[in-house]
Amino acid sequence: MDENNLYHIYDSDINKKIIIAFRLGLLNDRKALDKLLFHTNELDTFRLLLSYKKGLKNQEVQECLRNIRAYYEEYLEYYQNILNKIKILSSELNLSNSLEICNLFTYLLYQGYLSENGYNKFQSKERKNIGGMFFADVATGKGTCLNYSEYLKDLLNTCGYASSCIVNSIYVKERSCTSIEKINISDKGRLKKLNMLLSSITRSNNHAFTLIKEEDKYYIFDATNYLILSINDLNAAIINGIGSVKLDIPFSYLLNYTAKEKELLDNIVCQSVTNSLYDENSLIAYRNIDKLLFEEQESLIKDFYIDAKKDIASLAKIKAISPNKYYK
């Protein structure tokens, strides 16, 4: 974490400090925690220490995810090939901003251009649901918000926009991570146990979507429901509709694998975030314009699919290691 970020948090409310303490635990940065505690009253010190300890425990989750992704390195190459080809397609279509990239992704997704069988079905059952590789289910023609949000996040980053996966919840039940401490991350069999654990934790959250930064402004895109949301402190409000959600930043840290992706979440907590470039009218306008564009350029999109089909089919062949015999 950028130390300069911490200066913005010293005088913030306790809820933000708790999140930062968790983040510092993930980084094992006790020196930064001590600075944070120095600016915190005695009554809240225990809460920060507890959150820091939770972050320390979740270091092993991060390490396990890195091992899983290393194990599936070949499939990550197929995936990156697809992302690069979508980037080329977006350039050929002359898309000019992050919202248009989101529109392209949702069009390709729901028209079946990202699956080997040419369809997409929203379903939670019969997914491989591999921790750290949630995007892979899309290639098989099925998925949920978690699969879509991770895929879109990676596409936006490939196209040069800063993006992170972010989850939200109305109520998150406290879960113990003590079983993680017994995982031997060098044992491929034991890595299977993490997949089940991550799947279980994920179910405690209601939804996942994609955080995006463009021109120093932030917004959230929901590829599942075609919504955009503005950020208000640790909450998000729907721009093209009515409603708001509570952002679960600590768990979101675990669903992002690079320093830049995590730093984007840091900014939400530590800095004054400027709201989206886009409002409901611009969302509708870009949606209609891009839909017409994609339909007119159907042959170009079909050429993309033909070119990407081999990588999509290879990605669809990924085998999830069953966790059932290891998870108790």
mmCIF file of C-alpha atoms in Angstrom:
data_model
loop_
_atom_site.group_PDB
_atom_site.id
_atom_site.type_symbol
_atom_site.label_atom_id
_atom_site.label_comp_id
_atom_site.label_asym_id
_atom_site.label_seq_id
_atom_site.Cartn_x
_atom_site.Cartn_y
_atom_site.Cartn_z
ATOM 1 C CA MET A 1 0.000 0.000 0.000
ATOM 2 C CA ASP A 2 1.175 3.480 -0.887
ATOM 3 C CA GLU A 3 2.137 5.113 2.424
ATOM 4 C CA ASN A 4 0.767 8.438 1.176
ATOM 5 C CA ASN A 5 -2.685 6.867 1.177
ATOM 6 C CA LEU A 6 -2.492 6.383 4.925
ATOM 7 C CA TYR A 7 -2.302 10.116 5.584
ATOM 8 C CA HIS A 8 -5.831 10.414 4.225
ATOM 9 C CA ILE A 9 -7.128 7.752 6.590
ATOM 10 C CA TYR A 10 -5.737 8.870 9.960
ATOM 11 C CA ASP A 11 -8.708 11.127 10.688
ATOM 12 C CA SER A 12 -11.312 8.929 9.005
ATOM 13 C CA ASP A 13 -14.075 6.972 10.670
ATOM 14 C CA ILE A 14 -13.351 3.683 12.383
ATOM 15 C CA ASN A 15 -14.972 1.552 9.652
ATOM 16 C CA LYS A 16 -12.423 2.714 7.098
ATOM 17 C CA LYS A 17 -9.573 2.200 9.552
ATOM 18 C CA ILE A 18 -10.729 -1.380 10.141
ATOM 19 C CA ILE A 19 -10.545 -2.080 6.407
ATOM 20 C CA ILE A 20 -7.072 -0.585 6.155
ATOM 21 C CA ALA A 21 -5.926 -2.636 9.160
ATOM 22 C CA PHE A 22 -7.112 -5.773 7.309
ATOM 23 C CA ARG A 23 -5.216 -4.671 4.218
ATOM 24 C CA LEU A 24 -2.050 -4.052 6.245
ATOM 25 C CA GLY A 25 -2.437 -7.557 7.643
ATOM 26 C CA LEU A 26 -2.472 -8.924 4.105
ATOM 27 C CA LEU A 27 0.773 -7.031 3.546
ATOM 28 C CA ASN A 28 2.198 -8.021 6.945
ATOM 29 C CA ASP A 29 3.060 -4.353 7.457
ATOM 30 C CA ARG A 30 3.179 -3.899 11.225
ATOM 31 C CA LYS A 31 5.080 -0.621 10.936
ATOM 32 C CA ALA A 32 2.230 1.001 9.014
ATOM 33 C CA LEU A 33 -0.275 -0.473 11.471
ATOM 34 C CA ASP A 34 1.561 1.126 14.397
ATOM 35 C CA LYS A 35 1.245 4.514 12.690
ATOM 36 C CA LEU A 36 -2.457 3.904 12.228
ATOM 37 C CA LEU A 37 -2.855 2.895 15.889
ATOM 38 C CA PHE A 38 -1.039 6.047 16.981
ATOM 39 C CA HIS A 39 -3.863 8.059 15.414
ATOM 40 C CA THR A 40 -6.608 5.880 16.941
ATOM 41 C CA ASN A 41 -8.195 6.089 20.365
ATOM 42 C CA GLU A 42 -7.747 3.289 22.882
ATOM 43 C CA LEU A 43 -11.333 2.082 22.536
ATOM 44 C CA ASP A 44 -10.876 1.279 18.815
ATOM 45 C CA THR A 45 -7.339 -0.110 19.046
ATOM 46 C CA PHE A 46 -8.549 -3.637 19.780
ATOM 47 C CA ARG A 47 -10.845 -3.606 16.749
ATOM 48 C CA LEU A 48 -7.966 -2.587 14.480
ATOM 49 C CA LEU A 49 -5.678 -5.253 15.920
ATOM 50 C CA LEU A 50 -8.366 -7.877 15.389
ATOM 51 C CA SER A 51 -8.843 -6.798 11.770
ATOM 52 C CA TYR A 52 -5.077 -6.828 11.209
ATOM 53 C CA LYS A 53 -4.945 -10.378 12.563
ATOM 54 C CA LYS A 54 -7.683 -11.440 10.137
ATOM 55 C CA GLY A 55 -5.613 -9.974 7.327
ATOM 56 C CA LEU A 56 -2.595 -11.968 8.462
ATOM 57 C CA LYS A 57 -4.647 -15.165 8.411
ATOM 58 C CA ASN A 58 -5.831 -14.423 4.897
ATOM 59 C CA GLN A 59 -2.253 -14.103 3.636
ATOM 60 C CA GLU A 60 -2.403 -17.851 3.141
ATOM 61 C CA VAL A 61 -5.520 -17.516 1.014
ATOM 62 C CA GLN A 62 -3.615 -15.106 -1.230
ATOM 63 C CA GLU A 63 -0.685 -17.486 -1.441
ATOM 64 C CA CYS A 64 -2.966 -20.404 -2.285
ATOM 65 C CA LEU A 65 -4.606 -18.405 -5.056
ATOM 66 C CA ARG A 66 -1.194 -17.595 -6.497
ATOM 67 C CA ASN A 67 -0.360 -21.310 -6.438
ATOM 68 C CA ILE A 68 -3.629 -22.202 -8.140
ATOM 69 C CA ARG A 69 -2.992 -19.689 -10.907
ATOM 70 C CA ALA A 70 0.546 -20.986 -11.321
ATOM 71 C CA TYR A 71 -0.839 -24.533 -11.554
ATOM 72 C CA TYR A 72 -3.171 -23.430 -14.372
ATOM 73 C CA GLU A 73 -0.553 -21.302 -16.147
ATOM 74 C CA GLU A 74 -1.279 -22.888 -19.539
ATOM 75 C CA TYR A 75 -4.963 -21.933 -19.283
ATOM 76 C CA LEU A 76 -4.080 -18.384 -18.278
ATOM 77 C CA GLU A 77 -2.227 -18.104 -21.593
ATOM 78 C CA TYR A 78 -5.336 -19.178 -23.522
ATOM 79 C CA TYR A 79 -7.341 -16.632 -21.558
ATOM 80 C CA GLN A 80 -4.883 -13.805 -22.206
ATOM 81 C CA ASN A 81 -4.954 -14.645 -25.918
ATOM 82 C CA ILE A 82 -8.745 -14.161 -25.872
ATOM 83 C CA LEU A 83 -8.452 -10.874 -23.993
ATOM 84 C CA ASN A 84 -5.858 -9.595 -26.471
ATOM 85 C CA LYS A 85 -8.128 -10.498 -29.387
ATOM 86 C CA ILE A 86 -11.070 -8.667 -27.797
ATOM 87 C CA LYS A 87 -8.797 -5.649 -27.378
ATOM 88 C CA ILE A 88 -7.960 -5.782 -31.095
ATOM 89 C CA LEU A 89 -11.679 -6.079 -31.886
ATOM 90 C CA SER A 90 -12.461 -3.035 -29.734
ATOM 91 C CA SER A 91 -9.849 -1.061 -31.679
ATOM 92 C CA GLU A 92 -11.297 -2.196 -35.010
ATOM 93 C CA LEU A 93 -14.731 -1.049 -33.783
ATOM 94 C CA ASN A 94 -13.231 2.319 -32.722
ATOM 95 C CA LEU A 95 -14.514 2.077 -29.157
ATOM 96 C CA SER A 96 -13.377 5.135 -27.245
ATOM 97 C CA ASN A 97 -13.946 4.619 -23.519
ATOM 98 C CA SER A 98 -14.317 2.084 -20.728
ATOM 99 C CA LEU A 99 -18.117 2.069 -20.916
ATOM 100 C CA GLU A 100 -17.977 1.002 -24.551
ATOM 101 C CA ILE A 101 -15.572 -1.803 -23.591
ATOM 102 C CA CYS A 102 -18.165 -2.903 -21.013
ATOM 103 C CA ASN A 103 -20.837 -2.808 -23.721
ATOM 104 C CA LEU A 104 -18.700 -4.940 -26.015
ATOM 105 C CA PHE A 105 -18.073 -7.454 -23.254
ATOM 106 C CA THR A 106 -21.762 -7.821 -22.402
ATOM 107 C CA TYR A 107 -22.646 -8.166 -26.090
ATOM 108 C CA LEU A 108 -20.027 -10.864 -26.673
ATOM 109 C CA LEU A 109 -21.013 -12.601 -23.438
ATOM 110 C CA TYR A 110 -24.753 -12.768 -23.981
ATOM 111 C CA GLN A 111 -24.514 -13.494 -27.705
ATOM 112 C CA GLY A 112 -22.350 -16.513 -26.904
ATOM 113 C CA TYR A 113 -19.141 -15.258 -28.500
ATOM 114 C CA LEU A 114 -17.090 -16.078 -25.395
ATOM 115 C CA SER A 115 -18.147 -19.728 -25.106
ATOM 116 C CA GLU A 116 -17.193 -22.777 -27.117
ATOM 117 C CA ASN A 117 -20.841 -23.697 -27.733
ATOM 118 C CA GLY A 118 -22.025 -20.245 -28.781
ATOM 119 C CA TYR A 119 -24.345 -19.556 -25.858
ATOM 120 C CA ASN A 120 -24.328 -18.170 -22.342
ATOM 121 C CA LYS A 121 -26.541 -19.288 -19.468
ATOM 122 C CA PHE A 122 -26.637 -17.654 -16.057
ATOM 123 C CA GLN A 123 -26.456 -20.524 -13.600
ATOM 124 C CA SER A 124 -24.710 -21.311 -10.341
ATOM 125 C CA LYS A 125 -24.875 -25.099 -10.644
ATOM 126 C CA GLU A 126 -22.423 -27.295 -12.544
ATOM 127 C CA ARG A 127 -19.741 -24.635 -12.665
ATOM 128 C CA LYS A 128 -16.095 -25.521 -12.157
ATOM 129 C CA ASN A 129 -15.788 -22.437 -9.933
ATOM 130 C CA ILE A 130 -12.004 -22.614 -9.562
ATOM 131 C CA GLY A 131 -10.636 -20.110 -7.055
ATOM 132 C CA GLY A 132 -8.498 -17.551 -8.877
ATOM 133 C CA MET A 133 -9.838 -18.761 -12.246
ATOM 134 C CA PHE A 134 -13.545 -17.940 -12.034
ATOM 135 C CA PHE A 135 -13.529 -16.535 -15.595
ATOM 136 C CA ALA A 136 -12.943 -20.019 -17.017
ATOM 137 C CA ASP A 137 -16.601 -21.042 -16.634
ATOM 138 C CA VAL A 138 -17.629 -18.471 -19.246
ATOM 139 C CA ALA A 139 -15.893 -20.558 -21.915
ATOM 140 C CA THR A 140 -18.246 -23.453 -21.123
ATOM 141 C CA GLY A 141 -21.337 -21.302 -21.681
ATOM 142 C CA LYS A 142 -22.338 -20.771 -18.082
ATOM 143 C CA GLY A 143 -21.537 -18.457 -15.200
ATOM 144 C CA THR A 144 -22.715 -16.010 -12.574
ATOM 145 C CA CYS A 145 -21.852 -12.470 -11.533
ATOM 146 C CA LEU A 146 -18.507 -13.577 -10.070
ATOM 147 C CA ASN A 147 -17.406 -15.149 -13.350
ATOM 148 C CA TYR A 148 -18.535 -12.117 -15.355
ATOM 149 C CA SER A 149 -17.042 -9.483 -13.057
ATOM 150 C CA GLU A 150 -13.617 -11.129 -13.050
ATOM 151 C CA TYR A 151 -13.629 -11.521 -16.839
ATOM 152 C CA LEU A 152 -14.628 -7.893 -17.418
ATOM 153 C CA LYS A 153 -12.017 -6.682 -14.918
ATOM 154 C CA ASP A 154 -9.270 -8.502 -16.793
ATOM 155 C CA LEU A 155 -10.502 -7.211 -20.151
ATOM 156 C CA LEU A 156 -10.529 -3.593 -18.962
ATOM 157 C CA ASN A 157 -7.012 -3.928 -17.542
ATOM 158 C CA THR A 158 -5.865 -5.437 -20.845
ATOM 159 C CA CYS A 159 -7.408 -2.467 -22.686
ATOM 160 C CA GLY A 160 -5.512 0.018 -20.507
ATOM 161 C CA TYR A 161 -8.152 0.948 -17.932
ATOM 162 C CA ALA A 162 -7.651 0.429 -14.191
ATOM 163 C CA SER A 163 -10.165 -2.093 -12.898
ATOM 164 C CA SER A 164 -10.836 -4.401 -9.946
ATOM 165 C CA CYS A 165 -13.384 -7.015 -9.015
ATOM 166 C CA ILE A 166 -15.564 -5.790 -6.146
ATOM 167 C CA VAL A 167 -18.266 -7.570 -4.152
ATOM 168 C CA ASN A 168 -21.163 -6.251 -2.137
ATOM 169 C CA SER A 169 -23.471 -7.515 0.528
ATOM 170 C CA ILE A 170 -26.290 -6.443 2.780
ATOM 171 C CA TYR A 171 -25.155 -8.785 5.509
ATOM 172 C CA VAL A 172 -21.996 -10.875 5.706
ATOM 173 C CA LYS A 173 -21.926 -13.705 8.202
ATOM 174 C CA GLU A 174 -18.670 -14.012 10.081
ATOM 175 C CA ARG A 175 -16.700 -17.076 9.004
ATOM 176 C CA SER A 176 -13.722 -18.700 10.615
ATOM 177 C CA CYS A 177 -10.542 -19.114 8.579
ATOM 178 C CA THR A 178 -8.824 -21.456 11.004
ATOM 179 C CA SER A 179 -9.064 -24.399 8.597
ATOM 180 C CA ILE A 180 -6.937 -22.479 6.076
ATOM 181 C CA GLU A 181 -4.005 -22.505 8.444
ATOM 182 C CA LYS A 182 -3.644 -26.269 8.013
ATOM 183 C CA ILE A 183 -3.373 -26.162 4.215
ATOM 184 C CA ASN A 184 -0.015 -27.190 2.814
ATOM 185 C CA ILE A 185 0.194 -24.908 -0.222
ATOM 186 C CA SER A 186 2.907 -27.050 -1.822
ATOM 187 C CA ASP A 187 0.487 -30.006 -1.978
ATOM 188 C CA LYS A 188 -1.679 -29.814 -5.111
ATOM 189 C CA GLY A 189 -4.263 -32.007 -3.446
ATOM 190 C CA ARG A 190 -4.613 -29.597 -0.549
ATOM 191 C CA LEU A 191 -5.123 -26.703 -2.962
ATOM 192 C CA LYS A 192 -8.425 -28.340 -3.860
ATOM 193 C CA LYS A 193 -9.667 -27.628 -0.370
ATOM 194 C CA LEU A 194 -9.255 -23.901 -0.922
ATOM 195 C CA ASN A 195 -11.618 -24.002 -3.912
ATOM 196 C CA MET A 196 -14.430 -25.294 -1.706
ATOM 197 C CA LEU A 197 -13.580 -22.793 1.034
ATOM 198 C CA LEU A 198 -13.594 -19.830 -1.366
ATOM 199 C CA SER A 199 -16.861 -21.014 -2.851
ATOM 200 C CA SER A 200 -18.375 -21.183 0.620
ATOM 201 C CA ILE A 201 -17.178 -17.710 1.583
ATOM 202 C CA THR A 202 -18.353 -16.239 -1.719
ATOM 203 C CA ARG A 203 -21.899 -17.382 -1.004
ATOM 204 C CA SER A 204 -21.966 -15.054 2.010
ATOM 205 C CA ASN A 205 -21.921 -12.102 -0.427
ATOM 206 C CA ASN A 206 -24.886 -11.198 -2.576
ATOM 207 C CA HIS A 207 -23.257 -9.967 -5.739
ATOM 208 C CA ALA A 208 -20.042 -9.170 -7.602
ATOM 209 C CA PHE A 209 -19.368 -6.505 -10.173
ATOM 210 C CA THR A 210 -16.512 -4.449 -11.639
ATOM 211 C CA LEU A 211 -14.863 -1.283 -10.313
ATOM 212 C CA ILE A 212 -13.486 0.995 -13.038
ATOM 213 C CA LYS A 213 -11.295 4.090 -13.050
ATOM 214 C CA GLU A 214 -11.283 6.392 -16.057
ATOM 215 C CA GLU A 215 -9.833 9.919 -16.161
ATOM 216 C CA ASP A 216 -9.393 9.868 -12.362
ATOM 217 C CA LYS A 217 -13.081 9.146 -11.856
ATOM 218 C CA TYR A 218 -14.570 5.922 -10.546
ATOM 219 C CA TYR A 219 -17.706 3.946 -11.224
ATOM 220 C CA ILE A 220 -18.991 0.400 -10.968
ATOM 221 C CA PHE A 221 -20.348 -1.623 -13.880
ATOM 222 C CA ASP A 222 -22.660 -4.558 -13.273
ATOM 223 C CA ALA A 223 -22.381 -6.833 -16.305
ATOM 224 C CA THR A 224 -25.007 -9.197 -14.931
ATOM 225 C CA ASN A 225 -27.831 -6.656 -14.692
ATOM 226 C CA TYR A 226 -26.498 -3.909 -16.973
ATOM 227 C CA LEU A 227 -26.301 -1.291 -14.258
ATOM 228 C CA ILE A 228 -23.810 1.434 -13.425
ATOM 229 C CA LEU A 229 -23.289 2.578 -9.859
ATOM 230 C CA SER A 230 -21.679 5.585 -8.240
ATOM 231 C CA ILE A 231 -19.532 5.240 -5.135
ATOM 232 C CA ASN A 232 -20.592 6.917 -1.921
ATOM 233 C CA ASP A 233 -18.106 6.260 0.861
ATOM 234 C CA LEU A 234 -18.256 2.463 1.441
ATOM 235 C CA ASN A 235 -21.549 2.124 -0.395
ATOM 236 C CA ALA A 236 -22.612 2.289 -4.021
ATOM 237 C CA ALA A 237 -25.822 3.748 -5.462
ATOM 238 C CA ILE A 238 -27.414 2.633 -8.723
ATOM 239 C CA ILE A 239 -27.270 5.420 -11.313
ATOM 240 C CA ASN A 240 -29.749 3.982 -13.831
ATOM 241 C CA GLY A 241 -32.246 2.799 -11.256
ATOM 242 C CA ILE A 242 -33.120 2.900 -7.582
ATOM 243 C CA GLY A 243 -31.174 1.182 -4.826
ATOM 244 C CA SER A 244 -27.855 0.976 -3.060
ATOM 245 C CA VAL A 245 -25.518 -1.690 -1.715
ATOM 246 C CA LYS A 246 -22.804 -2.009 0.893
ATOM 247 C CA LEU A 247 -19.350 -2.679 -0.556
ATOM 248 C CA ASP A 248 -17.361 -5.524 0.975
ATOM 249 C CA ILE A 249 -13.827 -4.222 0.471
ATOM 250 C CA PRO A 250 -11.930 -6.755 2.651
ATOM 251 C CA PHE A 251 -13.245 -9.765 0.738
ATOM 252 C CA SER A 252 -12.754 -7.897 -2.540
ATOM 253 C CA TYR A 253 -9.013 -7.730 -1.803
ATOM 254 C CA LEU A 254 -8.910 -11.531 -1.988
ATOM 255 C CA LEU A 255 -10.538 -11.574 -5.441
ATOM 256 C CA ASN A 256 -7.867 -9.348 -7.001
ATOM 257 C CA TYR A 257 -4.433 -10.738 -7.724
ATOM 258 C CA THR A 258 -2.177 -7.840 -8.707
ATOM 259 C CA ALA A 259 -0.891 -4.874 -6.711
ATOM 260 C CA LYS A 260 -2.579 -2.397 -9.081
ATOM 261 C CA GLU A 261 -5.960 -4.074 -8.678
ATOM 262 C CA LYS A 262 -5.669 -3.961 -4.891
ATOM 263 C CA GLU A 263 -4.476 -0.344 -4.946
ATOM 264 C CA LEU A 264 -7.664 0.639 -6.758
ATOM 265 C CA LEU A 265 -9.597 -0.683 -3.756
ATOM 266 C CA ASP A 266 -7.210 1.221 -1.444
ATOM 267 C CA ASN A 267 -8.215 4.423 -3.191
ATOM 268 C CA ILE A 268 -11.905 3.783 -2.510
ATOM 269 C CA VAL A 269 -11.183 3.585 1.212
ATOM 270 C CA CYS A 270 -8.425 6.159 1.587
ATOM 271 C CA GLN A 271 -9.152 8.945 -0.859
ATOM 272 C CA SER A 272 -11.981 11.187 -1.882
ATOM 273 C CA VAL A 273 -13.285 9.335 -4.914
ATOM 274 C CA THR A 274 -14.706 11.371 -7.774
ATOM 275 C CA ASN A 275 -17.841 9.934 -9.274
ATOM 276 C CA SER A 276 -18.397 8.543 -12.737
ATOM 277 C CA LEU A 277 -18.059 10.293 -16.057
ATOM 278 C CA TYR A 278 -21.320 8.584 -16.991
ATOM 279 C CA ASP A 279 -24.925 9.112 -15.980
ATOM 280 C CA GLU A 280 -28.122 7.277 -16.898
ATOM 281 C CA ASN A 281 -28.531 9.178 -20.162
ATOM 282 C CA SER A 282 -25.005 8.449 -21.350
ATOM 283 C CA LEU A 283 -25.413 4.785 -20.395
ATOM 284 C CA ILE A 284 -28.554 4.503 -22.503
ATOM 285 C CA ALA A 285 -27.024 6.444 -25.381
ATOM 286 C CA TYR A 286 -23.855 4.347 -25.536
ATOM 287 C CA ARG A 287 -25.846 1.141 -25.129
ATOM 288 C CA ASN A 288 -28.067 1.949 -28.110
ATOM 289 C CA ILE A 289 -25.249 3.271 -30.292
ATOM 290 C CA ASP A 290 -22.994 0.315 -29.539
ATOM 291 C CA LYS A 291 -25.753 -2.252 -30.018
ATOM 292 C CA LEU A 292 -26.390 -0.846 -33.474
ATOM 293 C CA LEU A 293 -22.651 -0.786 -34.196
ATOM 294 C CA PHE A 294 -22.158 -4.404 -33.118
ATOM 295 C CA GLU A 295 -25.089 -5.568 -35.221
ATOM 296 C CA GLU A 296 -23.807 -3.679 -38.267
ATOM 297 C CA GLN A 297 -20.313 -5.121 -37.742
ATOM 298 C CA GLU A 298 -21.541 -8.665 -37.167
ATOM 299 C CA SER A 299 -19.126 -10.078 -39.735
ATOM 300 C CA LEU A 300 -16.188 -8.488 -37.887
ATOM 301 C CA ILE A 301 -17.371 -9.964 -34.584
ATOM 302 C CA LYS A 302 -17.831 -13.383 -36.182
ATOM 303 C CA ASP A 303 -14.268 -13.154 -37.502
ATOM 304 C CA PHE A 304 -13.133 -12.492 -33.926
ATOM 305 C CA TYR A 305 -15.021 -15.579 -32.755
ATOM 306 C CA ILE A 306 -13.471 -17.761 -35.447
ATOM 307 C CA ASP A 307 -10.022 -16.452 -34.517
ATOM 308 C CA ALA A 308 -10.582 -16.893 -30.760
ATOM 309 C CA LYS A 309 -12.483 -20.197 -30.914
ATOM 310 C CA LYS A 310 -9.423 -22.392 -30.470
ATOM 311 C CA ASP A 311 -8.347 -20.541 -27.305
ATOM 312 C CA ILE A 312 -11.930 -20.531 -25.991
ATOM 313 C CA ALA A 313 -12.254 -24.279 -26.562
ATOM 314 C CA SER A 314 -8.896 -24.881 -24.873
ATOM 315 C CA LEU A 315 -9.955 -22.766 -21.878
ATOM 316 C CA ALA A 316 -13.228 -24.702 -21.633
ATOM 317 C CA LYS A 317 -11.273 -27.926 -21.164
ATOM 318 C CA ILE A 318 -9.897 -26.781 -17.798
ATOM 319 C CA LYS A 319 -10.487 -29.457 -15.154
ATOM 320 C CA ALA A 320 -11.401 -28.458 -11.632
ATOM 321 C CA ILE A 321 -9.798 -30.657 -9.010
ATOM 322 C CA SER A 322 -12.648 -31.983 -6.890
ATOM 323 C CA PRO A 323 -12.345 -30.711 -3.309
ATOM 324 C CA ASN A 324 -14.925 -33.090 -1.812
ATOM 325 C CA LYS A 325 -12.545 -35.680 -0.325
ATOM 326 C CA TYR A 326 -10.387 -32.964 1.258
ATOM 327 C CA TYR A 327 -12.997 -30.544 2.572
ATOM 328 C CA LYS A 328 -14.627 -31.355 5.912
#
